[in-house]
Each structure stands twice: as C-alpha cells, then as structure tokens.
PDB file of C-alpha atoms in Angstrom:
ATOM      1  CA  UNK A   1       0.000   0.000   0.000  1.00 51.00           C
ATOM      2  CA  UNK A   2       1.302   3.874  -0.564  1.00 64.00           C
ATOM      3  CA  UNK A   3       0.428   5.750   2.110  1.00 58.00           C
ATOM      4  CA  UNK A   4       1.842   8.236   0.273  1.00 66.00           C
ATOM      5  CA  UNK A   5      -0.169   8.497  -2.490  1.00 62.00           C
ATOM      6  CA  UNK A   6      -2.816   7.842   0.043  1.00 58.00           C
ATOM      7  CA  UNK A   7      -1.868  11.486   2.162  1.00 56.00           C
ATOM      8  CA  UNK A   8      -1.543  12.762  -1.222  1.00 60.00           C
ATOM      9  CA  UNK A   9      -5.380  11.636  -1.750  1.00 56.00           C
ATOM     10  CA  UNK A  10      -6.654  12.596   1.534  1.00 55.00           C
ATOM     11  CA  UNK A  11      -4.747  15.962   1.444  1.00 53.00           C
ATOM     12  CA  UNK A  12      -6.396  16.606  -1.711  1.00 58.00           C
ATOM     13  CA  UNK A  13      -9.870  16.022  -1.042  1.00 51.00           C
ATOM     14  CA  UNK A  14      -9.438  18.173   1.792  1.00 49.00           C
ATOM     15  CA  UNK A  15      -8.284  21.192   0.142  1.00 49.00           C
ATOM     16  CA  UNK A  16     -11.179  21.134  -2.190  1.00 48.00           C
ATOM     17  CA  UNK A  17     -13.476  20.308   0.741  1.00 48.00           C
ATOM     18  CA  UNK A  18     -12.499  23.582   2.054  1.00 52.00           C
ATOM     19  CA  UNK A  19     -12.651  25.183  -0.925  1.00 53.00           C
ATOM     20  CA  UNK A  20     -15.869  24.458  -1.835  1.00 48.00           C
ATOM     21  CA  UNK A  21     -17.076  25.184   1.825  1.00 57.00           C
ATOM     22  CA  UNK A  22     -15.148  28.850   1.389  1.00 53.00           C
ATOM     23  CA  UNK A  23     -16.959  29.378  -1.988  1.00 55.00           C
ATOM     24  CA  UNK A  24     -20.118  28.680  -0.809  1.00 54.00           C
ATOM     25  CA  UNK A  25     -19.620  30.759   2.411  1.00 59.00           C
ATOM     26  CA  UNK A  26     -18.431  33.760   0.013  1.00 56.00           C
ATOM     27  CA  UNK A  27     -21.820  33.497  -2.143  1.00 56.00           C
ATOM     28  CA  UNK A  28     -24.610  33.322   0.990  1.00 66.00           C
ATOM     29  CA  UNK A  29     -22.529  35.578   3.052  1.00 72.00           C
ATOM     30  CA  UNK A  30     -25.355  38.337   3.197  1.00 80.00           C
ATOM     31  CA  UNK A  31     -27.846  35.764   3.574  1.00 82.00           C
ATOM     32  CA  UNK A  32     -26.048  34.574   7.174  1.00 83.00           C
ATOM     33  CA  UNK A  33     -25.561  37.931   8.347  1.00 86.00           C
ATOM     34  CA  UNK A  34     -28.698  39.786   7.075  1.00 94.00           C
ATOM     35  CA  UNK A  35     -31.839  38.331   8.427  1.00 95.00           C
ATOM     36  CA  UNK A  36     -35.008  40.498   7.134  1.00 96.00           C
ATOM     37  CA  UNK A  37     -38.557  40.210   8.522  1.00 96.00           C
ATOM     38  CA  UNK A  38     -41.613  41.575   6.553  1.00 96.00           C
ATOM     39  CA  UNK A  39     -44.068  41.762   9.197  1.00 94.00           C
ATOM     40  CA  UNK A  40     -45.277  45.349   8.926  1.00 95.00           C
ATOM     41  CA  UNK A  41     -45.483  45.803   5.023  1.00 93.00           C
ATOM     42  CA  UNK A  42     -48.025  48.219   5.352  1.00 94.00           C
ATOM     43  CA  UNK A  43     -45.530  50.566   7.520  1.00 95.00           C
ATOM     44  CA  UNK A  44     -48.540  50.308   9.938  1.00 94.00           C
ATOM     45  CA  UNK A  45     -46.464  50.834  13.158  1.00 96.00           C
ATOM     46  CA  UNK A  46     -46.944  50.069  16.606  1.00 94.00           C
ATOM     47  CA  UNK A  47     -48.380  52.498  19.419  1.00 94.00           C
ATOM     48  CA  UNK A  48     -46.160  54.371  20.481  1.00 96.00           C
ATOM     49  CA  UNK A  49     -44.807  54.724  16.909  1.00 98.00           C
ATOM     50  CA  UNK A  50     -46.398  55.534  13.550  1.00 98.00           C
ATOM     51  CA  UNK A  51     -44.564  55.490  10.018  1.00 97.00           C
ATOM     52  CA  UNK A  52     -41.971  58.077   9.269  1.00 97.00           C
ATOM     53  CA  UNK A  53     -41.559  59.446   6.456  1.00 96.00           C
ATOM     54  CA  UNK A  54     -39.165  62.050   4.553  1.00 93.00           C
ATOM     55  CA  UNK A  55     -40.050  63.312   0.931  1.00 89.00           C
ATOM     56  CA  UNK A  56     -42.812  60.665   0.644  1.00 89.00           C
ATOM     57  CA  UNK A  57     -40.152  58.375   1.077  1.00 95.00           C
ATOM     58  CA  UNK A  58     -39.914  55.274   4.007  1.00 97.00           C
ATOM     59  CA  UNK A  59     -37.375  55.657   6.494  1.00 98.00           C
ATOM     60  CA  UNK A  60     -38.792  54.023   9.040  1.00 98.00           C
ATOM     61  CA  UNK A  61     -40.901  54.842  12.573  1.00 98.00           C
ATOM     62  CA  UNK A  62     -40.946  57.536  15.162  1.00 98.00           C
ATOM     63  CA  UNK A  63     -42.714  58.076  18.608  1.00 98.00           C
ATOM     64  CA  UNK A  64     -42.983  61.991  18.409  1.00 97.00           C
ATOM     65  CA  UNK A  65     -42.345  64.537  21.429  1.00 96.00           C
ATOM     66  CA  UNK A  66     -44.642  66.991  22.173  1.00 94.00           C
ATOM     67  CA  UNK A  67     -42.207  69.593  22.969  1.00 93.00           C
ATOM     68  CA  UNK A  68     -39.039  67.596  21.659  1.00 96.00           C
ATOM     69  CA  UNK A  69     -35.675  68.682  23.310  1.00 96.00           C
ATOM     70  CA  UNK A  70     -33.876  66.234  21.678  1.00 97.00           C
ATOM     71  CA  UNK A  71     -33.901  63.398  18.815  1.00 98.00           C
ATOM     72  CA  UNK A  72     -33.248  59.159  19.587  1.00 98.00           C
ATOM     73  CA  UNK A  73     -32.218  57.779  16.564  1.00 98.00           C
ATOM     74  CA  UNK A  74     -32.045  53.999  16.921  1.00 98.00           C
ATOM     75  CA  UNK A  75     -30.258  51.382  14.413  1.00 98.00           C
ATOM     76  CA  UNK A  76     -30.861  47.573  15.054  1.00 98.00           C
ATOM     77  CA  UNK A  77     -29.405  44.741  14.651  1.00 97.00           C
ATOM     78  CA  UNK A  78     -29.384  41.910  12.119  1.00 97.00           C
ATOM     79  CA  UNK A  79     -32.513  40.034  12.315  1.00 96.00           C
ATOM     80  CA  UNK A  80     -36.303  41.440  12.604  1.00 96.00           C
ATOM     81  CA  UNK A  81     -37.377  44.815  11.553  1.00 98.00           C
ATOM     82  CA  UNK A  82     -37.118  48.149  13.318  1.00 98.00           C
ATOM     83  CA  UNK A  83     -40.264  47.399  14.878  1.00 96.00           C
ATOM     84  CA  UNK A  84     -38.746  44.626  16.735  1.00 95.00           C
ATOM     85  CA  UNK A  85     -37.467  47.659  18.835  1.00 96.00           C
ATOM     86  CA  UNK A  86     -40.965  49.378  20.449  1.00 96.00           C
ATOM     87  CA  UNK A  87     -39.009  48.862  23.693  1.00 95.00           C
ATOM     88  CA  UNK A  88     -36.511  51.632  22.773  1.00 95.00           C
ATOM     89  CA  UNK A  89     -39.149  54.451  23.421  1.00 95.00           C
ATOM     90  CA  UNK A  90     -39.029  53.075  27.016  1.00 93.00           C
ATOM     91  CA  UNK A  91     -35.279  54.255  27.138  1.00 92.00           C
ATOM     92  CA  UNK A  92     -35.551  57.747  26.329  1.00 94.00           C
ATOM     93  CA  UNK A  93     -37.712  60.648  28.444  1.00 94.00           C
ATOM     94  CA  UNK A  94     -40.723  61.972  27.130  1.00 94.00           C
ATOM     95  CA  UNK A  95     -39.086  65.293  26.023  1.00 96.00           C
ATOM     96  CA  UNK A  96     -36.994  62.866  23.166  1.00 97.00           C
ATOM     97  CA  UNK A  97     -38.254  62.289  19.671  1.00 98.00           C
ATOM     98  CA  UNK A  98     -37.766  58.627  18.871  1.00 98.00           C
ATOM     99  CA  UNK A  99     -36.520  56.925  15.433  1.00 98.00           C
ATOM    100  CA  UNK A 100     -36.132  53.722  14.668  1.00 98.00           C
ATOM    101  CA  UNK A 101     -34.560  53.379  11.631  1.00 98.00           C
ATOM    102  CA  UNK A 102     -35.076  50.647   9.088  1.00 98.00           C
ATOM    103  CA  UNK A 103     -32.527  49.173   6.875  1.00 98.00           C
ATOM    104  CA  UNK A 104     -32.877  48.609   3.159  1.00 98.00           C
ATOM    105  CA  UNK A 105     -34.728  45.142   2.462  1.00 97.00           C
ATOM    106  CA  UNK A 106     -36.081  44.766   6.147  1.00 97.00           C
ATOM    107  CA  UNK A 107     -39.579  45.122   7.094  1.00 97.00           C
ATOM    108  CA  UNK A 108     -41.479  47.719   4.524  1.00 96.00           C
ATOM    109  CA  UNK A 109     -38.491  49.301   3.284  1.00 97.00           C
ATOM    110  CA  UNK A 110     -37.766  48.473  -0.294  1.00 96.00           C
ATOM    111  CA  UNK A 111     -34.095  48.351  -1.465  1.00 96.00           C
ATOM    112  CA  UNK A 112     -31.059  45.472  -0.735  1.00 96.00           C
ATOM    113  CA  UNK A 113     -29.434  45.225   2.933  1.00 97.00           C
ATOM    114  CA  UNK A 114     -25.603  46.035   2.048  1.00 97.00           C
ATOM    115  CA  UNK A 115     -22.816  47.846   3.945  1.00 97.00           C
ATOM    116  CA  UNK A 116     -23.342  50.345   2.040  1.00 97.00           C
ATOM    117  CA  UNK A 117     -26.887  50.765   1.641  1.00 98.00           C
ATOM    118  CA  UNK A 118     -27.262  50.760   5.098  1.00 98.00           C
ATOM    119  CA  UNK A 119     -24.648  53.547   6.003  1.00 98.00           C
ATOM    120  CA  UNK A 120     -27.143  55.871   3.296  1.00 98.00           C
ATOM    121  CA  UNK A 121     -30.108  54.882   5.174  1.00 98.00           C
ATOM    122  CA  UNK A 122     -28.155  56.016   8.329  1.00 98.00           C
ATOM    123  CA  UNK A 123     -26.814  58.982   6.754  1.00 98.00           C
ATOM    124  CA  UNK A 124     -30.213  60.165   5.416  1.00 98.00           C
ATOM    125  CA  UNK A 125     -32.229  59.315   8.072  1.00 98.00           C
ATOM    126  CA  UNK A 126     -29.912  61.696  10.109  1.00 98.00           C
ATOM    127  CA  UNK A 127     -30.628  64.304   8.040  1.00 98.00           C
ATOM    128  CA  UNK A 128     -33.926  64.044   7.650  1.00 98.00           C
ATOM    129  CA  UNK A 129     -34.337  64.512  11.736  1.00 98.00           C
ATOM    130  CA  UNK A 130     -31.956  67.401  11.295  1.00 97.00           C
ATOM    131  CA  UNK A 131     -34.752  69.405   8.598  1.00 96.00           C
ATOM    132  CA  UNK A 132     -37.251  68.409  10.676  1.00 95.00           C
ATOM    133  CA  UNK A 133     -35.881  69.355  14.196  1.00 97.00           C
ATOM    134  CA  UNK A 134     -33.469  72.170  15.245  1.00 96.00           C
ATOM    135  CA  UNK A 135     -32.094  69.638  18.703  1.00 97.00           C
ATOM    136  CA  UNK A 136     -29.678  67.623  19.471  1.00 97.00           C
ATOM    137  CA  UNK A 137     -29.676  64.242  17.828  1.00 98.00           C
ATOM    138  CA  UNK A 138     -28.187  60.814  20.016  1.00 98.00           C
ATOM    139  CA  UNK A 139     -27.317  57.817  18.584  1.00 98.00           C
ATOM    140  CA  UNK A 140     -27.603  54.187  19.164  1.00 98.00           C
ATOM    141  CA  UNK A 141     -27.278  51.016  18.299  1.00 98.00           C
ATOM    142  CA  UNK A 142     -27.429  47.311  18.778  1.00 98.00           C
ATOM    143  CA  UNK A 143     -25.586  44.121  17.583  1.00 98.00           C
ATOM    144  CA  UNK A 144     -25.112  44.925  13.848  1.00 98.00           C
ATOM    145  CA  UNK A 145     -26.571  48.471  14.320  1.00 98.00           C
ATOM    146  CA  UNK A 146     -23.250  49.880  16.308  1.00 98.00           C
ATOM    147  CA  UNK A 147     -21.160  49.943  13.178  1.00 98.00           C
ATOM    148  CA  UNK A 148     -23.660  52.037  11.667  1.00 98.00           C
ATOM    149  CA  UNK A 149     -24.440  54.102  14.171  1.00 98.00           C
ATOM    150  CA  UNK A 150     -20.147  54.262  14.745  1.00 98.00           C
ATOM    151  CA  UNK A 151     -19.735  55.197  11.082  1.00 98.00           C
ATOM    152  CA  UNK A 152     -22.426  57.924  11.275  1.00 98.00           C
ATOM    153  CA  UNK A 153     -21.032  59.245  14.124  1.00 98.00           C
ATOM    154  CA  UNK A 154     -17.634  60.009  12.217  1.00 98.00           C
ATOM    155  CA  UNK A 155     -19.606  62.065   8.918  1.00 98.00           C
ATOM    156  CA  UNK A 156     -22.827  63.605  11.160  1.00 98.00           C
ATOM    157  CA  UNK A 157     -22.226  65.847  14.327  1.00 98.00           C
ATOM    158  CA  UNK A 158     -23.735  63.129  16.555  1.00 98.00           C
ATOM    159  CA  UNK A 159     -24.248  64.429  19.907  1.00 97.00           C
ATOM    160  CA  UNK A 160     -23.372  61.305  21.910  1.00 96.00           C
ATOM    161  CA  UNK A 161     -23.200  57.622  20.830  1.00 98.00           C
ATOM    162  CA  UNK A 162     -24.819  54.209  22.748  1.00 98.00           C
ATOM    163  CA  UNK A 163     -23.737  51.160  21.827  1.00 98.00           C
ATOM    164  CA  UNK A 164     -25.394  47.759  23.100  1.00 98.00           C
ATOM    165  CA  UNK A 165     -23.297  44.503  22.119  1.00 98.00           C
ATOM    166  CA  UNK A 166     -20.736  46.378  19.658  1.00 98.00           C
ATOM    167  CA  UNK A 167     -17.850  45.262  17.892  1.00 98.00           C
ATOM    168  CA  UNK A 168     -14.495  46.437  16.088  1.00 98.00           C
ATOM    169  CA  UNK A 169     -15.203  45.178  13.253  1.00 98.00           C
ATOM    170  CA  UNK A 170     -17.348  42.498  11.266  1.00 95.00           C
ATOM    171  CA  UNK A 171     -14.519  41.253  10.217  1.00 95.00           C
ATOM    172  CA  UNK A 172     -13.327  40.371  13.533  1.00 97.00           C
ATOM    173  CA  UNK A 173     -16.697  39.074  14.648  1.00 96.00           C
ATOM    174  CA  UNK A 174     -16.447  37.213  11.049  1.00 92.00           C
ATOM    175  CA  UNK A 175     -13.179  35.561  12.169  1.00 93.00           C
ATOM    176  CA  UNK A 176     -14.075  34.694  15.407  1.00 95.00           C
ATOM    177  CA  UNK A 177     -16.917  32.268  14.528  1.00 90.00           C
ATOM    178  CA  UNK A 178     -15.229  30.712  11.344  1.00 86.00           C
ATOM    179  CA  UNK A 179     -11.481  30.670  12.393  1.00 89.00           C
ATOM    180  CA  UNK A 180     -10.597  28.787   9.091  1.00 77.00           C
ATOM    181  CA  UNK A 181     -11.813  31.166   6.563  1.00 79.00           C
ATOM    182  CA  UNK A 182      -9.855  33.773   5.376  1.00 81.00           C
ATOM    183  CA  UNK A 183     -12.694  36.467   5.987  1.00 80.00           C
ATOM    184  CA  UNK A 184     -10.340  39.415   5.674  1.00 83.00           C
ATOM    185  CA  UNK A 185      -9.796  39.000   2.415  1.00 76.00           C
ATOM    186  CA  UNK A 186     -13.636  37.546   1.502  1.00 84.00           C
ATOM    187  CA  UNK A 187     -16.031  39.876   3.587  1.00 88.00           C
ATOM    188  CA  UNK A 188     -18.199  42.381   1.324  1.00 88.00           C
ATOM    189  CA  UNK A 189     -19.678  44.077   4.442  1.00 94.00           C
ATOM    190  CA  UNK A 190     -16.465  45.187   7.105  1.00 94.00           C
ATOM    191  CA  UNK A 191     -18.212  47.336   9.083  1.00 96.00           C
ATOM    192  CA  UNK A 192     -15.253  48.616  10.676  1.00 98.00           C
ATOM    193  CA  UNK A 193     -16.316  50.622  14.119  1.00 98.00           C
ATOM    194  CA  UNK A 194     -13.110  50.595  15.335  1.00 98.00           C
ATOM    195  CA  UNK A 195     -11.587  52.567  12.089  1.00 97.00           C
ATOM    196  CA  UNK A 196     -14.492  54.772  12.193  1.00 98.00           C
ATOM    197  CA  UNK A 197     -14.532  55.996  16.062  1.00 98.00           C
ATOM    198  CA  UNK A 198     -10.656  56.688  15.497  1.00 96.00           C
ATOM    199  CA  UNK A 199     -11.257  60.825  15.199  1.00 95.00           C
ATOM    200  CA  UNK A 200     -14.850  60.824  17.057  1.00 97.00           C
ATOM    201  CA  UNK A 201     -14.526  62.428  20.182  1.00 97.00           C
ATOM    202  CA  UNK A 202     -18.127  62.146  21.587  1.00 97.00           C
ATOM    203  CA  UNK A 203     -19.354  60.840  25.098  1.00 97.00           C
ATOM    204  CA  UNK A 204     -19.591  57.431  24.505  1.00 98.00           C
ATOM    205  CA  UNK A 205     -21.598  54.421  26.177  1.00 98.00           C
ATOM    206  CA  UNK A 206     -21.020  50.955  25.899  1.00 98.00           C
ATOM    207  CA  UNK A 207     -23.318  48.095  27.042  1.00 98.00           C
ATOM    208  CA  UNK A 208     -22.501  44.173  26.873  1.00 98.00           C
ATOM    209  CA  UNK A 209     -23.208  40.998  27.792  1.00 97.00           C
ATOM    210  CA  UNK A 210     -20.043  38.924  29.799  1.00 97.00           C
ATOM    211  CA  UNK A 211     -20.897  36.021  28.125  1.00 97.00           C
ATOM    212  CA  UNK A 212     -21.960  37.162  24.800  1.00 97.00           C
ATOM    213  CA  UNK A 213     -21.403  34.052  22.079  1.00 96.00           C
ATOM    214  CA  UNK A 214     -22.277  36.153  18.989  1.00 96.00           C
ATOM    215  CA  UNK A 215     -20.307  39.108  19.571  1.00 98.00           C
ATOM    216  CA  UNK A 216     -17.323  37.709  21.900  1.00 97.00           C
ATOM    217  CA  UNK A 217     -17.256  40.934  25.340  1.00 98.00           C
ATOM    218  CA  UNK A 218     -13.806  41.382  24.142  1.00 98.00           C
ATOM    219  CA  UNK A 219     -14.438  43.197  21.409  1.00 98.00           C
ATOM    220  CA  UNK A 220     -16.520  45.443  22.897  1.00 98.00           C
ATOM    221  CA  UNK A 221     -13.835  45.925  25.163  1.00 98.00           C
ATOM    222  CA  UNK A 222     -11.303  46.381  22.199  1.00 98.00           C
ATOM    223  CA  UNK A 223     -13.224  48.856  21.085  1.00 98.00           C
ATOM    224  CA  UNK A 224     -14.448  50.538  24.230  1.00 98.00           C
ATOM    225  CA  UNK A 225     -10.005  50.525  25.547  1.00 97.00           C
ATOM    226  CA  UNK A 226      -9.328  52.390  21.863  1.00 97.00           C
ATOM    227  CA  UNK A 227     -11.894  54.877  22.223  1.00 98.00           C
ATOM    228  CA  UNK A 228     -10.048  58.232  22.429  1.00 96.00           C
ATOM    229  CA  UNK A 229     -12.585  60.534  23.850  1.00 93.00           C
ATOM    230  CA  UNK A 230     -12.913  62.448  26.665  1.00 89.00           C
ATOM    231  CA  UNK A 231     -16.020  61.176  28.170  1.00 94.00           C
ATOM    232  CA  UNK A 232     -16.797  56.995  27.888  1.00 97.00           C
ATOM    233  CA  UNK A 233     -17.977  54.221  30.055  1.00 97.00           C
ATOM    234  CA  UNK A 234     -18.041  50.031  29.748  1.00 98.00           C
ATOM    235  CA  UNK A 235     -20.977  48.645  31.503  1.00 97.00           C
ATOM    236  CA  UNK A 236     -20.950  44.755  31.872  1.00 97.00           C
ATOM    237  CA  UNK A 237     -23.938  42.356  32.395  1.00 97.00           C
ATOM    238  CA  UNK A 238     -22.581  39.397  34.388  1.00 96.00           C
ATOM    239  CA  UNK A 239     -23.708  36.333  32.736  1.00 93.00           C
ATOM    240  CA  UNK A 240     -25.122  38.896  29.845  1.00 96.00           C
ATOM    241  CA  UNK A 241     -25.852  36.725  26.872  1.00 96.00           C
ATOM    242  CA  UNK A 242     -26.343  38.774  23.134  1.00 97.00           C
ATOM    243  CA  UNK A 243     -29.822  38.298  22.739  1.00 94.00           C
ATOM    244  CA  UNK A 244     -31.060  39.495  26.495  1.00 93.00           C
ATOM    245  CA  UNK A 245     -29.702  42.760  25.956  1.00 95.00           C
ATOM    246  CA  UNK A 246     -33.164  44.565  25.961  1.00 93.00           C
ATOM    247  CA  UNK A 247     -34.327  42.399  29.106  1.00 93.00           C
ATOM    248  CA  UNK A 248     -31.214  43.732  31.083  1.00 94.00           C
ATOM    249  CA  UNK A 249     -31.526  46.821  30.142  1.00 93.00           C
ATOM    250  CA  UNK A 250     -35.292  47.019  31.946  1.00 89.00           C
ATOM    251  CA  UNK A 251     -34.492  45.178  34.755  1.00 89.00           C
ATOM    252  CA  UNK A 252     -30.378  44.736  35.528  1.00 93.00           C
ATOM    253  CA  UNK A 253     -28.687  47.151  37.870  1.00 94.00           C
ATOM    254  CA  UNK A 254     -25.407  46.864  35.601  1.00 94.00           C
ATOM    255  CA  UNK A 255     -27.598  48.596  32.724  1.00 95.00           C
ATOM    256  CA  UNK A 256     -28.626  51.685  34.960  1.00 94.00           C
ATOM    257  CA  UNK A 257     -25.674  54.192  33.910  1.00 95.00           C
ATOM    258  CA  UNK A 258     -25.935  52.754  30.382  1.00 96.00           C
ATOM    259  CA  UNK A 259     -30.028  54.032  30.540  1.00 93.00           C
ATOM    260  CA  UNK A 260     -28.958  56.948  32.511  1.00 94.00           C
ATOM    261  CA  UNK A 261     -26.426  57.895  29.499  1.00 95.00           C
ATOM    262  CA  UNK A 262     -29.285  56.683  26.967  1.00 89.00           C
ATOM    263  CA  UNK A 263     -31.684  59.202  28.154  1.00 87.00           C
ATOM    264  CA  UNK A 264     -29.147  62.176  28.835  1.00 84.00           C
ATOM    265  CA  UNK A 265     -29.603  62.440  32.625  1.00 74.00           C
ATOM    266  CA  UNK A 266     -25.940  62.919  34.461  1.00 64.00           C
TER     267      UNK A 266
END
C-alpha cells in the first residue's frame, strides 16, 4: 500500500473540501448575516410609533415629542425589523423624539441590505431629523446596528453615541466564529467601528453581555479601551448573553448608567 499516495489523496480532497465550503460561504454571506422580517409591510407601526416618512419616502418609525428637546435615533441589529425595537421608546424621556430606523430590504423598506446601503439609510435618516428638528440628535445602536451608528457618528455631528453589544469590526466578529476562513480577504460588508470611532470624540456608552457568544465581550472591550474621547464608560452584564440585551436593560442594575447615558440624565 502507498500511504503516500494515500496522504496525497486525503490531502487533496481536503483542500477542495475547504474550498468548496469557502466558496459557498463567500456566495450566501449576506444571507447569514442579514436576516429580514416583513411583518409590517403596510408601515402600519406600533403604538407608540407611527410610520416616518421624509419626501414621501420610508425611512422608518418615530414616537414623536410633544415639545421635543432632543432626537433618539435607533439602528438595530441583524434580524427582525425596526419594529422589533418598540421597547426603545421606554429608554428615552418623554421630552426625546424617537426613530427607529429601518434598513434597506427589512420590514417595509424596499431596497437590498448592504454595507453600504445601510450607512445611506443612516446617513439620510440623520438628516432628515436634522430638517425636521433644530435639537440635538443621540445615537444608538445594537448588535449589527453599532457599526452604523459608529460610522455615522464620524460624517454627522452626533451628539453622543450608545452602543449595546458592539464590535471592532465584522470582520473580527467574522473571524471569530469561522477561524478557518480567510474572511479578511472575503467579507463584502467590514463594518469597521473601530476605524471609524478613530477621530470621534463624543461621550460614549457601551453596554454588553459577559458572556456574549455572537459578539465575543472582548471586542466590545477592544473597542471601548481604543476609544479616544474624553467622556466613555463600559458597563458589563454578568452572565449577559447577546440576545437578552433589551431584558437587562429594563431590569439589571449593571444597565442603569448605560439608561442613565441613553436618556441624557448625568
């Protein structure tokens, strides 16, 4: 017998194993990390927020102040709609306008969920708020929604910046759950937080789960460590997993300076 030729053979089928499996992984790569719903088609909304709109056009949903003294905008993360994220009015005082923002090719928004689709969306629905309203305008996001709202911070004047489960990149998070693919030289959509907070120098809040499995806490620590701004704080939910997030924030004691932040009170 050649065990040789037999390594040879085994190495072989291997390789194109892989290659196939990296292939396919290149092609359905927005399908993993982009996960629509198309619930509200009819851009209904959901009390406490009705359909907003800018030219005629769909941007999303907002829970108007009366007397607004400031402006929410909210980004989520990969999977839902923006309407998955009712529970954001419940972070901000009653003097705050609230947007959520919807993404290209989630829930009723027409279009294709892309990198850079979504960065216009953020970009526009920015200055939409800033036509309508002459206050203030926060940011934050979640999960997938932080490197939006982290690039928007670096091209709008953001007034301060929430994060909940960020990272420093896709890339990283890319590499961290499929260790044998060269992702840095594959990944369409980078979303690269890190590279984009490098010259903002806004207060800056960061919540996360300890145990997050989806976006590994040490990344939001990377990021959070390489922050250069003056004013910034890390708050850590023991035993945090990524998807429990909103449920901490209503109820764990960790999450009270994040909420504090969130809503603009010292």
């Amino acid at each position: 017998m050649n065990f040789t030729r037999i390594f040879l053979l085994l190495g072989t089928a291997l390789g194109v194993t892989i290659l196939l499996l990296v292939t396919a992984l290149f092609f359905v790569q927005r399908r993993l990390l982009f996960l629509p719903s198309h619930l509200d088609t009819a851009a209904k909304g959901q009390e406490p927020f009705v359909a907003w709109r800018s030219q005629e056009k769909f941007l999303g949903y907002v829970s108007r102040a009366v007397a607004p003294k400031e402006a929410l905008l909210f980004f989520h993360g990969n999977a839902g709609e923006a309407l998955h994220r009712t529970w954001a009015r419940d972070l901000a005082p009653a003097s705050t306008t609230v947007y959520l923002v919807e993404y290209p090719g989630f829930g009723a928004r027409a279009g294709e969920p892309t990198e850079a689709s979504l960065f216009a969306a953020a970009t526009e629905a920015f200055d939409a708020v800033a036509t309508e309203l002459n206050v203030p305008i926060a940011v934050a996001g979640e999960s997938l929604g932080t490197g939006v709202a982290a690039y928007l911070s670096s091209v709008r004047p953001v007034s301060r910046l929430a994060l909940i489960s960020p990272y420093t990149s896709m890339t990283d998070v890319a590499a961290y759950h499929y260790p044998w693919v060269p992702v840095r030289w594959l990944l369409k959509d980078r979303m690269e937080s890190e590279r984009y907070l490098k010259n903002v120098r806004i207060p800056l809040a960061i919540l996360h789960g300890e145990f997050d499995t989806i976006v590994p806490f040490a990344l939001g620590q990377r990021l959070f460590d390489g922050y250069g701004g003056p004013v910034k704080q890390l708050n850590v939910v023991p035993r945090g997993q990524h998807n429990d997030m909103a449920t901490a924030l209503m109820s764990a004691p960790e999450a009270a300076p994040f909420k504090r932040f969130l809503s603009g009170t010292p």
